[in-house]
Coordinates of C-alpha atoms and ligand atoms in Angstrom, one line a residue:
D81 CA -11.0 -5.4 -23.5
S82 CA -9.8 -6.8 -20.2
N83 CA -6.7 -8.2 -21.8
D84 CA -5.5 -4.6 -22.4
L85 CA -5.8 -4.1 -18.7
V86 CA -3.4 -6.9 -18.0
A87 CA -0.7 -5.2 -20.0
V88 CA -1.4 -1.9 -18.3
N89 CA -1.3 -3.5 -14.9
N90 CA 2.0 -5.2 -15.6
Y91 CA 3.5 -1.9 -16.7
I92 CA 2.3 -0.2 -13.5
K93 CA 3.4 -3.0 -11.2
A94 CA 6.9 -2.9 -12.8
K95 CA 7.4 0.8 -12.1
Q96 CA 5.6 0.9 -8.7
T97 CA 7.5 2.3 -5.7
D98 CA 6.8 1.7 -2.0
P99 CA 5.3 4.7 -0.3
S100 CA 7.3 6.3 2.5
D101 CA 7.1 4.6 5.9
E102 CA 8.1 7.8 7.7
M103 CA 5.1 9.8 6.3
H104 CA 2.7 6.9 6.4
G105 CA -0.4 7.8 8.4
I106 CA 1.1 11.0 9.8
A107 CA -2.2 12.8 9.3
E108 CA -4.4 9.8 10.0
G109 CA -8.0 10.8 11.1
R110 CA -7.5 14.5 10.3
N111 CA -9.6 16.5 7.9
V112 CA -8.0 16.9 4.5
I113 CA -8.4 20.3 2.8
V114 CA -7.0 20.6 -0.7
V115 CA -6.9 24.1 -2.1
K116 CA -6.4 24.5 -5.8
L117 CA -4.6 27.8 -6.5
E118 CA -5.9 29.1 -9.8
S119 CA -3.3 29.8 -12.5
T120 CA -0.5 29.9 -10.0
Q121 CA 3.0 29.2 -11.3
N122 CA 6.0 28.6 -9.1
F123 CA 8.1 31.5 -10.4
V124 CA 6.2 34.0 -8.2
I125 CA 7.2 32.1 -5.0
N126 CA 10.0 33.8 -3.0
N127 CA 10.3 36.3 -5.8
E128 CA 9.8 40.0 -6.0
M129 CA 8.2 42.5 -8.5
N130 CA 9.4 46.1 -8.3
G131 CA 11.0 45.2 -5.0
E132 CA 7.8 43.9 -3.4
E133 CA 7.0 40.3 -2.4
I134 CA 4.3 38.8 -4.6
T135 CA 3.3 36.0 -2.2
P136 CA 4.3 37.1 1.3
F137 CA 2.2 34.5 3.1
L138 CA 3.1 31.6 0.9
N139 CA 6.8 32.7 1.2
E140 CA 6.5 32.4 5.0
L141 CA 5.1 28.9 4.6
T142 CA 8.2 27.8 2.5
K143 CA 10.1 28.4 5.8
D144 CA 7.5 27.0 8.1
E145 CA 8.3 24.0 10.4
D146 CA 5.0 22.3 9.6
T147 CA 5.0 22.8 5.8
V148 CA 6.6 20.8 3.1
Y149 CA 7.1 23.1 0.1
M150 CA 7.8 21.3 -3.2
D151 CA 9.7 23.5 -5.7
N152 CA 10.0 21.0 -8.5
F153 CA 6.4 20.1 -8.9
Y154 CA 4.8 20.3 -12.4
H155 CA 1.2 20.7 -13.6
Q156 CA 0.3 18.0 -16.2
T157 CA -2.9 19.6 -17.6
E158 CA -3.9 20.2 -21.2
Q159 CA -7.0 21.7 -22.8
G160 CA -9.2 20.8 -19.8
K161 CA -7.3 23.3 -17.6
T162 CA -8.7 23.3 -14.1
S163 CA -10.8 20.2 -14.7
D164 CA -7.7 18.3 -15.9
S165 CA -5.9 19.2 -12.7
E166 CA -8.9 17.9 -10.8
F167 CA -8.9 14.7 -12.8
L168 CA -5.2 14.2 -12.0
L169 CA -5.9 14.7 -8.3
D170 CA -8.7 12.2 -8.1
N171 CA -7.3 9.5 -10.4
S172 CA -3.6 9.7 -10.7
L173 CA -4.1 9.3 -14.4
Y174 CA -3.2 11.8 -17.1
P175 CA -5.9 13.8 -18.7
L176 CA -6.3 13.6 -22.5
G177 CA -4.0 15.2 -25.0
R178 CA -7.0 16.9 -26.6
G179 CA -10.4 18.0 -25.3
A180 CA -11.4 17.7 -21.7
V181 CA -11.8 14.3 -20.1
F182 CA -14.4 15.8 -17.8
F183 CA -16.7 16.1 -20.9
T184 CA -15.5 13.3 -23.1
H185 CA -15.3 10.5 -20.5
S186 CA -17.4 11.6 -17.6
G187 CA -19.3 8.3 -17.3
N188 CA -16.3 6.0 -17.2
E189 CA -15.7 3.9 -14.1
Y190 CA -13.0 5.5 -12.0
Q191 CA -11.4 4.5 -8.8
T192 CA -10.9 7.8 -7.1
L193 CA -9.2 9.5 -4.2
T194 CA -12.7 10.6 -3.1
E195 CA -14.1 7.1 -3.1
N196 CA -11.2 5.9 -1.1
F197 CA -11.9 8.7 1.4
N198 CA -15.6 7.6 1.5
D199 CA -14.5 4.0 2.1
N200 CA -12.4 5.2 5.1
G201 CA -15.2 7.1 6.8
Y202 CA -14.7 10.6 5.5
Y203 CA -17.4 13.0 4.4
T204 CA -16.3 14.2 0.9
T205 CA -17.0 17.6 -0.5
A206 CA -16.0 20.0 -3.3
L207 CA -16.4 23.8 -2.9
H208 CA -16.3 26.3 -5.7
A209 CA -18.4 29.4 -6.3
N210 CA -19.3 28.8 -9.9
N211 CA -22.3 27.2 -11.6
G212 CA -22.2 23.4 -11.0
S213 CA -22.4 22.7 -14.7
F214 CA -19.2 24.4 -15.5
W215 CA -16.6 21.8 -16.7
N216 CA -19.4 19.3 -16.3
R217 CA -18.6 19.2 -12.6
N218 CA -22.1 18.2 -11.3
T219 CA -21.9 15.0 -13.3
V220 CA -18.3 14.2 -12.8
Y221 CA -18.3 14.9 -9.1
E222 CA -21.2 12.5 -8.6
N223 CA -19.4 9.9 -10.5
F224 CA -16.1 10.5 -8.6
G225 CA -18.1 9.9 -5.3
Y226 CA -18.2 13.4 -3.8
D227 CA -21.0 13.4 -1.1
R228 CA -21.7 17.1 -1.6
F229 CA -20.7 19.9 -4.0
Y230 CA -21.0 23.4 -2.6
S231 CA -21.4 25.5 -5.8
L232 CA -22.6 29.1 -6.5
P233 CA -26.1 28.8 -4.9
D234 CA -24.4 27.8 -1.6
Y235 CA -22.6 31.2 -1.4
T236 CA -23.8 34.7 -0.7
V237 CA -22.1 37.1 -3.0
G238 CA -22.4 40.5 -1.3
E239 CA -22.1 43.9 -2.9
G240 CA -18.6 44.4 -4.2
E241 CA -17.7 40.8 -3.7
D242 CA -17.7 39.9 -7.3
V243 CA -14.9 40.5 -9.8
N244 CA -13.6 39.0 -13.0
W245 CA -15.0 35.4 -13.3
G246 CA -17.1 35.6 -10.1
M247 CA -17.0 35.6 -6.4
K248 CA -13.8 37.0 -4.9
D249 CA -11.5 34.6 -3.1
I250 CA -11.5 36.3 0.3
P251 CA -15.3 36.0 0.9
F252 CA -15.3 32.7 -0.9
L253 CA -12.8 31.1 1.4
Q254 CA -14.4 32.7 4.4
Q255 CA -17.8 31.2 3.6
S256 CA -16.1 27.9 2.8
V257 CA -14.8 27.7 6.3
D258 CA -18.4 28.3 7.5
H259 CA -19.5 25.3 5.4
M260 CA -16.7 23.2 6.8
K261 CA -17.8 24.0 10.4
E262 CA -21.1 22.3 9.6
M263 CA -19.5 19.2 8.0
E264 CA -19.3 15.8 9.7
Q265 CA -15.6 15.1 10.6
P266 CA -13.3 13.9 9.3
F267 CA -13.9 15.5 6.0
F268 CA -12.1 15.7 2.7
S269 CA -12.7 19.1 1.0
K270 CA -11.5 20.2 -2.4
V271 CA -11.6 24.0 -2.5
I272 CA -11.2 25.8 -5.9
T273 CA -10.2 29.4 -6.0
L274 CA -11.1 31.7 -8.9
T275 CA -9.8 35.3 -8.7
N276 CA -6.4 34.7 -10.1
H277 CA -7.8 33.8 -13.5
Y278 CA -7.2 35.3 -16.9
P279 CA -7.7 38.3 -17.6
F280 CA -6.5 39.0 -14.0
T281 CA -8.7 42.0 -13.2
L282 CA -9.3 43.4 -9.7
D283 CA -11.2 46.2 -8.0
E284 CA -8.9 49.0 -6.9
E285 CA -9.3 48.2 -3.2
D286 CA -8.0 44.7 -3.8
K287 CA -4.7 45.8 -5.4
F288 CA -2.1 45.3 -2.7
I289 CA 0.9 45.9 -5.1
G290 CA 1.4 47.9 -8.3
E291 CA 1.4 46.6 -11.8
Y292 CA 4.4 45.3 -13.6
D293 CA 5.7 47.3 -16.6
S294 CA 6.0 45.3 -19.8
N295 CA 4.4 44.9 -23.2
S296 CA 2.0 42.3 -21.7
R297 CA -0.9 43.8 -19.8
T298 CA -1.8 40.2 -18.8
L299 CA 1.5 39.7 -17.1
N300 CA 1.5 43.2 -15.6
R301 CA -1.8 42.4 -13.9
Y302 CA -1.0 38.8 -13.0
F303 CA 1.3 39.8 -10.1
Q304 CA -1.6 41.8 -8.5
T305 CA -4.1 39.0 -8.7
V306 CA -1.5 36.5 -7.3
R307 CA -0.9 38.9 -4.5
Y308 CA -4.6 39.1 -3.8
Q309 CA -4.9 35.3 -3.7
D310 CA -2.0 35.2 -1.3
E311 CA -4.0 37.5 1.0
A312 CA -7.1 35.3 0.7
I313 CA -5.1 32.2 1.7
K314 CA -3.6 34.1 4.7
E315 CA -7.2 35.0 5.9
F316 CA -8.3 31.4 5.2
F317 CA -5.7 30.0 7.5
A318 CA -6.7 32.6 10.2
S319 CA -10.4 31.6 9.8
L320 CA -9.5 27.9 10.1
K321 CA -7.7 28.6 13.3
E322 CA -10.6 30.6 14.6
S323 CA -13.0 27.9 13.8
G324 CA -11.1 25.3 15.7
L325 CA -10.8 23.1 12.7
Y326 CA -7.1 23.9 12.0
E327 CA -5.4 21.6 14.5
N328 CA -7.2 18.5 13.3
S329 CA -6.7 19.2 9.6
I330 CA -4.0 19.2 7.0
I331 CA -4.0 21.7 4.2
I332 CA -2.6 20.9 0.8
M333 CA -2.3 23.7 -1.8
Y334 CA -1.2 23.4 -5.4
G335 CA -1.3 25.5 -8.6
D336 CA -3.7 24.1 -11.2
H337 CA -1.9 25.1 -14.5
Y338 CA 0.0 28.0 -16.0
G339 CA -1.4 31.6 -15.9
I340 CA 1.0 33.1 -18.4
S341 CA 1.1 31.4 -21.8
E342 CA 4.0 31.4 -24.3
N343 CA 2.3 34.4 -26.0
H344 CA 3.8 36.5 -23.3
N345 CA 7.4 35.3 -23.7
V346 CA 8.8 38.8 -24.4
A347 CA 7.4 40.1 -21.2
M348 CA 8.4 37.0 -19.2
S349 CA 11.9 37.3 -20.5
K350 CA 12.0 40.9 -19.4
Y351 CA 10.8 39.9 -15.9
L352 CA 13.1 36.8 -15.5
E353 CA 16.0 38.5 -17.2
R354 CA 16.7 35.6 -19.5
E355 CA 15.6 34.3 -22.8
I356 CA 12.6 32.0 -22.8
T357 CA 13.8 28.9 -24.7
P358 CA 11.7 25.8 -24.9
F359 CA 13.8 24.6 -21.9
E360 CA 12.7 27.6 -19.9
S361 CA 9.1 27.2 -21.0
A362 CA 9.1 23.7 -19.7
Q363 CA 10.5 24.8 -16.4
L364 CA 7.9 27.5 -16.2
Q365 CA 5.3 24.6 -16.0
R366 CA 6.3 24.2 -12.4
V367 CA 3.5 25.1 -10.0
P368 CA 3.8 25.4 -6.2
L369 CA 2.8 22.5 -3.9
F370 CA 2.4 23.1 -0.2
I371 CA 1.7 20.3 2.3
H372 CA 0.9 21.9 5.6
I373 CA 0.5 19.5 8.6
P374 CA -0.1 21.5 11.9
D375 CA 2.1 20.3 14.8
S376 CA 4.1 17.8 12.7
G377 CA 7.5 19.4 12.4
V378 CA 7.9 17.9 9.0
G379 CA 8.6 21.2 7.3
E380 CA 11.2 21.4 4.6
V381 CA 11.8 22.7 1.1
N382 CA 11.7 19.4 -0.9
H383 CA 13.3 19.4 -4.4
T384 CA 12.0 16.0 -5.5
L385 CA 10.7 16.0 -9.1
A386 CA 7.0 15.4 -9.0
G387 CA 3.7 16.3 -10.7
Q388 CA 0.0 16.5 -10.1
I389 CA -0.3 12.8 -10.9
D390 CA 1.5 12.1 -7.6
L391 CA -1.0 13.9 -5.4
K392 CA -3.4 10.9 -4.9
P393 CA -0.8 8.3 -3.7
T394 CA 0.9 11.0 -1.6
I395 CA -2.2 12.1 0.1
E396 CA -3.4 8.6 0.7
N397 CA -0.2 7.7 2.3
L398 CA -0.3 10.7 4.6
V399 CA -3.7 9.6 5.9
G400 CA -2.8 6.0 6.0
I401 CA -5.0 4.7 3.1
E402 CA -3.4 1.6 1.4
T403 CA -3.0 2.3 -2.3
G404 CA -0.9 -0.7 -3.4
N405 CA -3.3 -2.2 -5.9
A406 CA -4.4 0.9 -7.6
I407 CA -4.1 1.4 -11.4
Q408 CA -2.4 4.7 -11.3
F409 CA 0.7 6.3 -12.8
G410 CA 1.7 8.5 -9.8
Q411 CA 3.9 7.6 -6.8
D412 CA 4.2 8.9 -3.3
I413 CA 6.3 12.0 -3.5
F414 CA 8.1 11.0 -0.3
S415 CA 8.9 7.5 -1.4
E416 CA 12.5 6.6 -0.8
D417 CA 12.6 5.0 -4.3
N418 CA 11.0 8.0 -6.0
D419 CA 12.2 7.9 -9.6
N420 CA 12.4 11.7 -10.0
F421 CA 10.9 11.7 -13.4
V422 CA 8.0 13.9 -14.6
I423 CA 6.0 13.5 -17.8
L424 CA 4.0 16.5 -19.1
R425 CA 0.9 15.6 -21.0
D426 CA 2.3 16.9 -24.3
G427 CA 5.3 14.5 -24.2
R428 CA 7.8 16.9 -22.7
F429 CA 9.6 15.3 -19.7
I430 CA 12.0 16.2 -16.9
T431 CA 14.7 14.2 -15.2
E432 CA 17.2 15.2 -12.6
D433 CA 19.7 16.1 -15.4
I434 CA 17.7 16.8 -18.5
V435 CA 14.6 18.3 -20.0
Y436 CA 13.0 17.3 -23.2
A437 CA 11.1 20.1 -24.9
G438 CA 10.6 21.5 -28.4
E439 CA 11.9 18.2 -29.8
T440 CA 15.2 19.0 -28.2
C441 CA 17.2 17.5 -25.3
W442 CA 18.4 20.2 -22.9
D443 CA 21.0 20.1 -20.1
K444 CA 19.3 21.3 -17.0
E445 CA 22.4 22.7 -15.4
T446 CA 23.5 24.9 -18.4
G447 CA 20.1 25.3 -20.1
E448 CA 21.9 24.4 -23.4
A449 CA 20.7 22.0 -26.1
I450 CA 22.6 18.6 -26.0
D451 CA 22.8 15.4 -28.1
S452 CA 19.2 14.1 -28.5
E453 CA 20.5 10.5 -28.2
I454 CA 20.6 11.1 -24.5
C455 CA 16.8 11.6 -24.4
L456 CA 15.9 8.7 -26.6
P457 CA 15.5 5.9 -24.0
Y458 CA 13.3 8.1 -21.9
M459 CA 11.1 9.0 -24.9
E460 CA 10.1 5.4 -25.2
R461 CA 9.0 5.2 -21.7
V462 CA 7.0 8.5 -22.0
N463 CA 5.2 7.3 -25.1
E464 CA 4.5 3.9 -23.6
E465 CA 3.1 5.4 -20.4
L466 CA 0.9 8.0 -22.2
A467 CA -0.4 5.3 -24.5
Y468 CA -1.4 3.0 -21.6
N469 CA -3.1 5.9 -20.0
D470 CA -5.1 6.7 -23.0
E471 CA -6.1 3.0 -23.4
I472 CA -7.5 3.1 -19.9
I473 CA -9.6 6.2 -20.6
Y474 CA -10.7 5.3 -24.1
G475 CA -11.4 1.7 -23.3
D476 CA -13.0 2.5 -19.9
L477 CA -10.8 -0.3 -18.6
L478 CA -11.2 0.2 -14.9
R479 CA -14.6 -1.3 -15.1
F480 CA -12.8 -4.6 -15.4
Y481 CA -10.6 -4.1 -12.4
D482 CA -11.3 -5.0 -8.8
A483 CA -9.0 -2.6 -7.0
K484 CA -9.7 -3.9 -3.5
N485 CA -8.3 -7.3 -4.4
G486 CA -5.9 -6.2 -7.1
R487 CA -7.2 -8.4 -9.9
L488 CA -9.5 -8.6 -12.8
K489 CA -13.2 -8.9 -12.0
E490 CA -14.2 -12.5 -12.4
D491 CA -17.3 -12.0 -14.5
T492 CA -15.6 -9.9 -17.2
T493 CA -14.1 -12.7 -19.3
E494 CA -16.9 -11.8 -21.8
P495 CA -16.9 -8.0 -21.4
V496 CA -20.0 -6.2 -22.4
D497 CA -19.6 -4.0 -25.4
V498 CA -20.6 -0.4 -24.3
E499 CA -20.6 1.1 -27.8
Ligands
GP9_1349 C1 -14.1 27.7 -13.5 C2 -12.7 27.7 -13.0 C3 -11.7 28.1 -14.0 O1 -15.0 27.2 -12.7 O2 -12.4 26.5 -12.4 O3 -11.5 27.2 -15.0 P1 -10.2 27.3 -16.0 O4 -10.6 28.3 -17.1 O5 -9.0 27.7 -15.3 O6 -10.1 25.9 -16.5
MN1350 MN1 -7.8 27.0 -13.7

């Protein structure tokens, strides 16, 4: 009931950090375009396969004067995969440990990034060339407050423009820019790519690099689809510039979850030239995050430890939306008091010095197992935080909370039983 919310709120207030003043409102009034990079892990960035770059365009962005590239950014998804990464973006809450919250708790009351954009005069949209019912998106997007969902029927899939799970990223992103040209500004658009999805198949003409050579055909092909996606992003930027939207927009891109599971550890260890211990596996859960703000000069490679849970407060601060009263577990990535602590949904965690994974505490610098006593105090915090999170979702607790005024709703002393 609403008493549970009091405990949750106290926990959140105690760990809350002030967002960065320096970044506050730096993108105020601009369109916000969030591109979710399907199955894209961080190990491909600034790396090579058979002497060839895997992500030449994204690599350039890591050195770009208007781009912040985060290289210690983790996905926090579970079985809900892409949909979990969307849940994290919109709510700054963890998804569930089992099942997909997009299916199990689609009707809860949420206080989302999208609604906050709506309240601040933005037109809010999601774009993805798949059936609207996949991952229950039609229902959830409506609940999250999206004004419009451009799904498969909003796209023209021409001859040869279909591969693997559906429409290829290059025409998809192109047509998405056409949709954006028609939108009322400023807009918030979440754009979801698809080509770099298991089993990572491509048409011959879209293979810009060769395959890798290992015992995993999945990993061998993965490099090629990541390379294709990189090309699609490059063309997307070009189209945005051509359309005139670019200068008045910011573009945020992040990997949604891993593409290469632990079933491919032998092949991964061949590629990375080291053993894939539980420590390495945890570190492989890093996905790239790019924050591109044209004409800002804020570019840097930022090593702060962060996760998808931090996207909402970070984006809100960039556009100048006040987020102080929100019930959320993330923090502004650029906050000066950032606690540099990341919790993965399965209880693994990462600090500046240690990683907890495989029920073992690991020294980050050496990659060796260390005395587990060192991890104990953090473990308590991790369990507490995930438990509070689950109470919010299972109890639909946000229906008792007035986020604008930062207090319990007055008429909820006798909460209605929804069961
Ligand atoms: C489907 C796409 C892929 O529409 O988002 O979902 P995934 O299998 O990665 O969760
Ligand atoms: Mn996905």
